Amino acid sequence: MSLPPDFPFAHETPRPDRPIVVAANRLPVMRTEGGWSPSPGGLVRALLPMLRATGGTWVGWTGNPDDAPDPFELEGVDLHPVPISAREVELYYEGFSNDGLWPLYHDALRESTYDSEQWEAYVAVNERFAEALADTAPSGAIVWIHDYQLQLVPKMLRERRTDLVIGFFLHIPFPPYELFARLPWRTEIVEGLLGCDLVGFQRPMGASNFIVSAEQLLDVDADEDERVIHRPTHDVHVGVFPISIDVGDVEATAAGRATRQRMSQIRARLGDPEVILLGVDRLDYTKGIGLRLRAFAALLASGELDPERHVLVQVATPTREAVEHYQDERHQIERLVGEINGRYSRIGLPVIHYLYQTLPFDELIALYRAGDVMLVTPFRDGMNLVAKEYAAAHIDGDGVLVLSEFAGAADELTDAVLVNPHDDRALQEAIITAVEMHRHERRGRMAALRDQIRKSDVQGWADRFLAELEATADAAGAGAPASSTLAAPGAS
């Protein structure tokens, strides 16, 4: 879609005059009956047009074990698949990445598994990505690596290609040193990230935690005020880049006639309650879904909420279903939903409507619009884009967002009802505050939330990161800027 000329996003940041290569665990595509098609998601929508405009390349896994198609092109972007075996999916992805790093980086909410065989698979897959990038990237290119599955790649790639400009963005939190120190391979992870020219984080806290860890583990010379770590070969800049959403896309969908009709249908099918409370999360133990359900049940028990006037819709998107912690979380949530519905529902009108499924984008936007109170209560989250999507979808200017202090979005969305989700009574009080909030205050808060998210969209986030990455490289004289017409070489 095209934005009106007065839309507030000012994409005046110049794009780098270098070829760009993106590396992520997954390629930005999925297989359909008609072949490959772009995957949904804001990151894909932000980066694919940029790569198309620069003749760029995306390196990643197809998502299917033992899948090794030849490099191919989609909509003007070169895609370079990296094969991962079924055993490596078990060890590298489900094991080290999601049973080891994920809980540790989210405040050690669950015990991590530290297994040498899993670590060896993590190293092997990271080596394979580094080799693919070294073989694929044009001379002097920018290589932008994403997320916790590939933290060793920057150093491995720098050892192979000193001409490249290397950036890394961590989409999840980076833990304080006291927690990070539990990881047996903590030094190797930090050394891996220090192969970058620029390491980006969602929040200032993550950037500070990383610098402290580097100082503690490697005795580096760091300027914490300027967020620069000095290495013998190069300076590593550390930045804060809170990710955003495609606000224009959300608003355009929310304003559509089909969305308005679906929103009315949703309210009717829920029994036209006075207040619809809404939760939309991946089914992950970091999201605080169980605590949220218990708070809702406690308010029903106390009479502060009425099952004839207040209902909760909880969408839980399936994720990492082969990991035991996620299986346990699903069973606990479903048991809790059953208990609450058994106690407080009426025939044909459950008080909690629970959906364990992935909803299409347009259905999700209709749900956002139908929701009077949005509950975003993670114990720890890098950002949480649901909070931003909810505000963007409420083009009517109404609605209340209850937001955990421990979500990265809380740094920006200060007009939400902020809450510490570890405090059960505080969470109950926040829900009541939202439900009973006067219309004038609701609209004032929502206007402020919408003003904030419209200051920067996901494309602006990508442009800012790449502009700072190129600026740090230019200041250091890193790489030789390649002609913007230089295309990534094929891998035939």
XYZ file of C-alpha atoms in Angstrom:
492
model
C 0.000 0.000 0.000
C 1.107 3.581 -0.486
C 1.047 6.078 2.350
C -0.454 9.572 2.079
C 2.135 12.331 1.626
C 1.437 13.751 5.094
C 1.944 10.395 6.865
C 4.314 11.117 9.803
C 7.032 8.585 8.967
C 10.003 10.450 7.599
C 12.204 7.920 5.835
C 14.867 10.509 5.154
C 17.707 8.289 6.316
C 19.758 7.512 3.218
C 20.137 3.865 2.337
C 23.701 2.481 2.396
C 25.609 2.625 -0.888
C 26.699 -0.987 -0.510
C 25.153 -4.354 -1.331
C 23.229 -5.732 1.638
C 23.083 -9.344 2.780
C 20.677 -10.403 5.562
C 21.231 -13.578 7.584
C 18.582 -15.059 9.870
C 17.726 -18.525 11.108
C 14.800 -18.635 8.656
C 14.459 -17.501 5.078
C 11.658 -14.941 4.561
C 9.567 -17.420 2.571
C 7.273 -20.380 3.035
C 6.237 -23.167 0.704
C 2.699 -23.029 -0.654
C 0.832 -25.064 -3.257
C 1.910 -22.517 -5.862
C 5.564 -22.523 -4.803
C 7.432 -20.081 -2.578
C 5.704 -17.006 -1.157
C 6.847 -14.326 1.335
C 6.320 -15.168 5.001
C 4.083 -12.924 7.100
C 5.662 -10.633 9.649
C 6.921 -7.087 10.032
C 10.603 -7.951 9.695
C 10.054 -9.553 6.311
C 7.908 -6.626 5.166
C 10.666 -4.216 6.226
C 13.676 -5.970 4.759
C 12.436 -7.545 1.526
C 11.703 -4.220 -0.260
C 15.096 -2.892 0.824
C 16.882 -5.976 -0.487
C 14.893 -5.795 -3.699
C 15.946 -2.179 -4.209
C 19.626 -2.905 -3.546
C 19.918 -6.242 -5.320
C 20.469 -7.899 -1.958
C 20.540 -11.433 -0.627
C 18.903 -13.274 2.294
C 20.700 -16.289 3.787
C 18.732 -18.686 6.007
C 17.100 -22.060 6.582
C 13.888 -23.072 4.810
C 12.359 -24.361 8.062
C 12.293 -27.971 6.856
C 14.880 -30.504 8.116
C 17.318 -31.874 5.557
C 15.999 -29.397 2.985
C 18.680 -28.078 0.646
C 17.205 -26.425 -2.445
C 19.507 -24.540 -4.774
C 19.699 -20.756 -4.357
C 16.700 -19.082 -5.980
C 15.148 -15.669 -6.504
C 11.837 -14.370 -5.206
C 10.481 -10.950 -6.160
C 13.913 -9.650 -7.064
C 15.701 -10.924 -3.936
C 18.325 -13.678 -4.039
C 17.636 -16.359 -1.431
C 20.467 -18.643 -0.333
C 19.226 -21.669 1.680
C 21.405 -23.097 4.457
C 20.642 -26.797 5.125
C 19.999 -27.988 8.674
C 19.565 -31.689 9.398
C 16.809 -33.172 11.526
C 19.366 -33.976 14.219
C 20.672 -30.410 14.151
C 17.139 -29.057 14.472
C 16.852 -31.106 17.655
C 20.233 -30.050 19.047
C 20.948 -26.564 17.642
C 17.439 -25.122 17.400
C 15.184 -26.892 19.888
C 18.098 -27.692 22.207
C 20.780 -25.058 22.597
C 18.867 -22.090 21.155
C 15.447 -22.648 22.708
C 16.097 -24.873 25.725
C 19.372 -23.195 26.639
C 19.643 -19.582 25.491
C 15.952 -18.622 25.404
C 15.144 -19.204 29.102
C 18.506 -17.765 30.193
C 18.020 -14.574 28.183
C 14.498 -14.201 29.618
C 15.594 -13.890 33.243
C 16.118 -17.657 33.681
C 12.359 -18.156 34.038
C 12.974 -21.860 33.427
C 16.098 -23.881 34.037
C 18.283 -23.959 30.950
C 19.755 -27.112 29.499
C 23.523 -26.810 29.051
C 24.576 -29.743 26.934
C 27.920 -30.131 25.154
C 26.411 -31.973 22.198
C 23.879 -29.188 21.728
C 26.677 -26.612 21.891
C 28.672 -28.488 19.261
C 25.635 -28.471 16.945
C 25.185 -24.727 17.559
C 28.816 -24.132 16.592
C 28.481 -26.324 13.491
C 25.355 -24.552 12.217
C 26.870 -21.139 12.899
C 29.967 -22.206 10.937
C 27.739 -23.227 8.040
C 26.025 -19.835 8.040
C 29.393 -18.051 8.164
C 30.651 -20.095 5.213
C 27.494 -19.360 3.211
C 27.823 -15.635 3.920
C 31.515 -15.606 3.052
C 30.761 -17.318 -0.259
C 27.741 -15.140 -1.060
C 28.499 -11.569 0.049
C 29.880 -9.196 -2.610
C 33.057 -7.241 -1.889
C 32.561 -4.522 0.719
C 28.966 -5.562 1.414
C 26.975 -4.971 4.577
C 26.008 -8.216 6.292
C 23.170 -7.869 8.809
C 22.818 -10.928 11.083
C 19.721 -11.487 13.213
C 19.046 -13.001 16.591
C 20.207 -15.442 19.216
C 20.510 -18.508 17.006
C 23.498 -16.965 15.127
C 25.595 -15.219 17.769
C 28.852 -16.909 16.729
C 28.553 -15.957 13.066
C 30.020 -12.398 13.254
C 33.446 -13.530 14.480
C 33.504 -16.538 12.151
C 32.622 -14.317 9.195
C 35.179 -11.625 10.061
C 37.896 -14.289 10.137
C 36.924 -15.241 6.588
C 36.125 -11.837 5.064
C 37.804 -8.721 6.480
C 36.295 -6.580 3.721
C 32.720 -6.932 4.983
C 30.795 -4.570 7.260
C 29.053 -6.710 9.883
C 26.015 -5.822 11.982
C 23.977 -7.907 14.412
C 20.577 -7.280 15.980
C 19.296 -9.221 18.990
C 15.499 -9.340 18.986
C 15.246 -10.737 22.542
C 16.648 -9.364 25.827
C 20.316 -9.722 26.735
C 20.578 -10.787 30.395
C 22.598 -9.180 33.201
C 26.054 -10.630 33.732
C 25.004 -12.440 36.908
C 22.658 -14.606 34.819
C 24.711 -14.716 31.621
C 27.678 -16.056 33.613
C 25.802 -19.345 34.112
C 26.339 -20.206 30.447
C 29.371 -22.487 30.111
C 30.165 -20.976 26.692
C 29.598 -17.367 27.759
C 33.008 -16.166 26.540
C 32.572 -17.737 23.103
C 29.193 -16.001 22.692
C 30.598 -12.586 23.581
C 33.625 -13.110 21.343
C 31.272 -14.095 18.538
C 29.295 -10.863 18.824
C 32.463 -8.777 19.067
C 33.162 -9.733 15.464
C 30.631 -7.027 14.558
C 31.062 -3.391 13.675
C 27.677 -2.691 15.290
C 25.637 -4.772 17.758
C 22.043 -3.610 18.229
C 19.640 -4.197 21.118
C 15.985 -3.400 21.785
C 16.554 -1.564 25.090
C 19.341 0.412 26.784
C 19.440 -2.260 29.501
C 20.381 -4.943 26.967
C 23.169 -2.813 25.532
C 24.560 -2.096 28.999
C 24.362 -5.757 30.020
C 26.324 -6.777 26.941
C 29.077 -4.222 27.535
C 29.425 -5.304 31.169
C 29.644 -8.955 30.125
C 32.378 -8.131 27.612
C 34.300 -6.234 30.292
C 33.953 -9.027 32.837
C 34.815 -11.892 30.502
C 37.436 -10.402 28.160
C 38.821 -7.390 30.034
C 38.105 -5.209 27.013
C 38.636 -1.458 26.831
C 35.068 -0.116 26.708
C 33.625 3.388 26.689
C 30.260 2.791 28.336
C 29.029 6.355 27.765
C 29.719 6.206 24.033
C 28.847 2.478 23.879
C 32.048 1.539 22.086
C 34.206 -1.527 22.776
C 37.763 -1.227 21.504
C 39.316 -4.350 20.000
C 42.823 -4.767 18.546
C 41.390 -5.117 15.032
C 38.372 -2.794 15.125
C 35.920 -0.884 17.300
C 32.602 -2.515 18.143
C 29.756 -0.022 18.461
C 26.774 -0.964 20.614
C 23.416 0.666 19.863
C 19.773 0.711 20.899
C 17.199 0.288 18.139
C 13.679 -0.481 19.423
C 11.910 -2.354 16.648
C 8.494 -1.249 15.430
C 5.648 -2.427 13.190
C 4.228 -1.617 9.772
C 1.837 0.994 11.174
C 0.449 1.948 7.772
C -0.445 -1.651 6.960
C -2.182 -2.171 10.324
C -4.138 1.079 10.038
C -5.202 0.413 6.456
C -6.447 -3.068 7.382
C -8.212 -1.748 10.496
C -10.042 0.877 8.439
C -11.329 -1.615 5.869
C -14.994 -2.461 5.549
C -14.334 -6.177 5.971
C -12.564 -5.531 9.280
C -15.432 -3.402 10.587
C -17.931 -6.105 9.679
C -15.821 -8.835 11.256
C -15.390 -6.762 14.438
C -19.184 -6.499 14.779
C -19.555 -10.230 14.183
C -16.978 -10.994 16.879
C -18.776 -8.895 19.472
C -22.103 -10.494 18.601
C -20.722 -14.041 18.794
C -19.243 -13.259 22.208
C -22.721 -12.290 23.445
C -22.301 -8.504 23.088
C -20.471 -8.140 26.418
C -19.872 -4.745 27.942
C -16.089 -5.251 27.934
C -13.953 -7.617 25.884
C -10.544 -8.274 27.412
C -8.004 -9.628 24.936
C -4.709 -11.484 25.065
C -2.699 -12.406 21.951
C 0.561 -14.261 22.504
C 2.748 -17.048 21.286
C 2.176 -19.885 23.739
C 5.416 -19.277 25.589
C 6.127 -19.407 29.310
C 7.695 -15.925 29.122
C 4.342 -14.327 28.210
C 2.628 -14.630 31.591
C -0.585 -16.130 30.172
C -1.270 -18.273 33.237
C -0.820 -15.376 35.641
C -3.182 -13.286 33.509
C -5.848 -16.013 33.564
C -5.536 -16.389 37.327
C -5.918 -12.622 37.795
C -9.061 -12.691 35.649
C -10.434 -15.617 37.691
C -9.690 -13.839 40.972
C -11.633 -10.772 39.804
C -14.582 -12.958 38.838
C -14.446 -14.648 42.242
C -14.369 -11.316 44.077
C -17.244 -9.914 42.034
C -15.120 -7.076 40.662
C -15.729 -8.540 37.206
C -19.068 -9.989 36.117
C -19.146 -12.978 33.710
C -22.311 -11.555 32.131
C -20.584 -8.257 31.339
C -16.912 -9.142 30.951
C -15.310 -11.831 28.787
C -11.725 -12.693 27.957
C -10.485 -13.831 24.548
C -7.053 -15.482 24.703
C -5.257 -16.341 21.469
C -2.268 -18.640 21.990
C -0.224 -19.168 18.844
C 1.480 -22.595 18.700
C 5.267 -22.461 18.864
C 8.183 -24.856 19.513
C 5.788 -27.705 20.141
C 8.594 -30.272 20.331
C 10.207 -28.535 23.351
C 9.074 -29.990 26.687
C 8.696 -26.641 28.464
C 6.232 -25.521 25.787
C 4.258 -28.753 26.006
C 3.984 -28.287 29.777
C 2.901 -24.671 29.371
C 0.157 -25.632 26.928
C -1.231 -28.292 29.248
C -1.242 -25.903 32.212
C -2.983 -23.131 30.261
C -5.637 -25.423 28.837
C -6.348 -26.938 32.246
C -6.682 -23.460 33.751
C -9.044 -22.294 30.993
C -11.212 -25.361 31.591
C -11.354 -24.762 35.337
C -12.328 -21.099 34.985
C -14.940 -21.778 32.311
C -16.373 -24.632 34.343
C -16.883 -22.337 37.308
C -18.044 -19.073 35.715
C -19.476 -19.726 32.231
C -23.121 -19.922 31.178
C -24.520 -22.392 28.658
C -23.378 -21.257 25.233
C -21.420 -18.330 26.671
C -17.978 -19.237 28.039
C -16.298 -16.514 30.030
C -12.925 -17.315 28.411
C -12.728 -17.928 24.673
C -9.445 -19.750 24.070
C -7.902 -20.192 20.599
C -4.807 -22.354 20.230
C -4.097 -21.451 16.630
C -2.380 -19.022 14.313
C -4.815 -16.381 13.076
C -4.591 -14.639 9.697
C -3.468 -11.020 9.833
C -6.884 -9.571 8.921
C -8.633 -11.687 11.574
C -6.104 -10.534 14.167
C -6.692 -6.870 13.317
C -10.450 -7.363 13.671
C -9.872 -8.913 17.110
C -7.681 -5.974 18.117
C -10.459 -3.583 17.129
C -13.036 -5.611 19.036
C -10.928 -5.718 22.194
C -11.723 -3.002 24.715
C -8.805 -3.891 27.013
C -5.577 -5.442 25.711
C -3.565 -7.478 28.229
C 0.152 -7.702 27.396
C 1.755 -9.081 30.545
C 5.019 -10.916 29.794
C 7.519 -11.627 32.542
C 10.233 -10.505 30.104
C 10.061 -9.543 26.438
C 12.518 -7.963 24.027
C 9.845 -5.646 22.635
C 6.351 -7.195 22.176
C 4.898 -5.907 18.941
C 1.352 -6.969 19.876
C 1.172 -3.916 22.137
C 2.053 -1.645 19.218
C -0.260 -3.440 16.795
C -3.187 -3.031 19.200
C -2.682 0.727 19.429
C -2.215 1.039 15.656
C -5.425 -0.921 15.021
C -7.522 1.347 17.275
C -8.148 3.998 14.690
C -11.329 4.852 16.630
C -9.099 6.327 19.340
C -10.550 4.159 22.103
C -9.298 1.127 24.039
C -6.896 0.561 26.937
C -3.553 -1.226 26.931
C -2.368 -2.988 30.101
C 1.374 -3.488 29.627
C 4.072 -5.244 31.611
C 6.954 -3.080 32.787
C 9.257 -5.867 31.609
C 8.319 -5.624 27.931
C 10.600 -3.487 25.792
C 7.510 -1.648 24.530
C 7.065 -0.149 28.027
C 9.983 2.204 27.340
C 7.954 3.906 24.618
C 4.297 3.207 25.446
C 4.268 5.017 28.766
C 0.571 5.929 28.480
C -0.418 2.300 28.839
C -1.481 1.039 32.268
C 1.945 -0.245 33.292
C 2.120 -3.142 35.732
C 4.534 -5.531 37.401
C 3.075 -8.927 36.373
C 4.895 -10.691 39.209
C 2.549 -8.894 41.645
C -0.784 -10.712 41.389
C -2.789 -8.034 43.178
C -1.169 -5.243 41.154
C -2.152 -7.072 37.974
C -5.744 -7.414 39.188
C -5.839 -3.708 40.043
C -4.434 -2.796 36.628
C -7.173 -4.809 34.925
C -9.875 -3.109 37.003
C -8.329 0.306 36.309
C -8.500 -0.430 32.576
C -12.047 -1.819 32.667
C -13.428 1.086 34.703
C -11.427 3.878 33.037
C -13.508 6.897 32.016
C -13.919 7.384 28.272
C -12.143 10.754 28.348
C -9.042 9.224 29.946
C -9.144 6.197 27.642
C -9.149 8.369 24.561
C -6.385 10.611 25.883
C -4.134 7.669 26.634
C -4.841 5.994 23.299
C -4.102 9.200 21.406
C -0.728 9.389 23.131
C 0.023 5.723 22.358
C -0.863 6.213 18.704
C 1.247 9.353 18.457
C 4.207 7.420 19.835
C 4.000 4.447 17.490
C 3.474 6.692 14.459
C 6.841 8.348 15.114
C 8.692 5.338 13.757
C 7.653 2.287 11.771
C 9.577 -0.918 11.056
C 11.059 0.491 7.851
C 12.436 3.451 9.782
C 13.955 1.038 12.295
C 15.781 -0.844 9.542
C 16.953 2.362 7.885
C 18.343 3.735 11.154
C 20.244 0.559 11.957
C 21.799 0.321 8.508
C 22.669 4.022 8.427
C 24.487 3.764 11.759
C 26.213 0.580 10.670
C 27.530 2.213 7.511
C 28.532 5.339 9.438
C 30.610 3.304 11.898
C 32.239 1.440 9.026
C 32.983 4.629 7.089
C 34.511 6.238 10.177
C 36.795 3.231 10.588
C 37.518 2.943 6.858
C 36.130 -0.586 6.870
C 35.619 -2.296 3.546
C 35.543 -0.681 0.165
C 32.042 0.584 -0.667
C 30.867 -1.364 -3.658
C 28.877 0.085 -6.525
C 25.156 0.067 -5.816
C 24.702 -1.792 -9.083
C 26.813 -4.723 -7.932
C 24.619 -7.756 -7.471
C 25.269 -10.597 -5.088
C 26.966 -13.422 -6.951
C 25.053 -16.580 -7.624
C 26.004 -19.735 -5.806
C 25.755 -22.121 -8.718
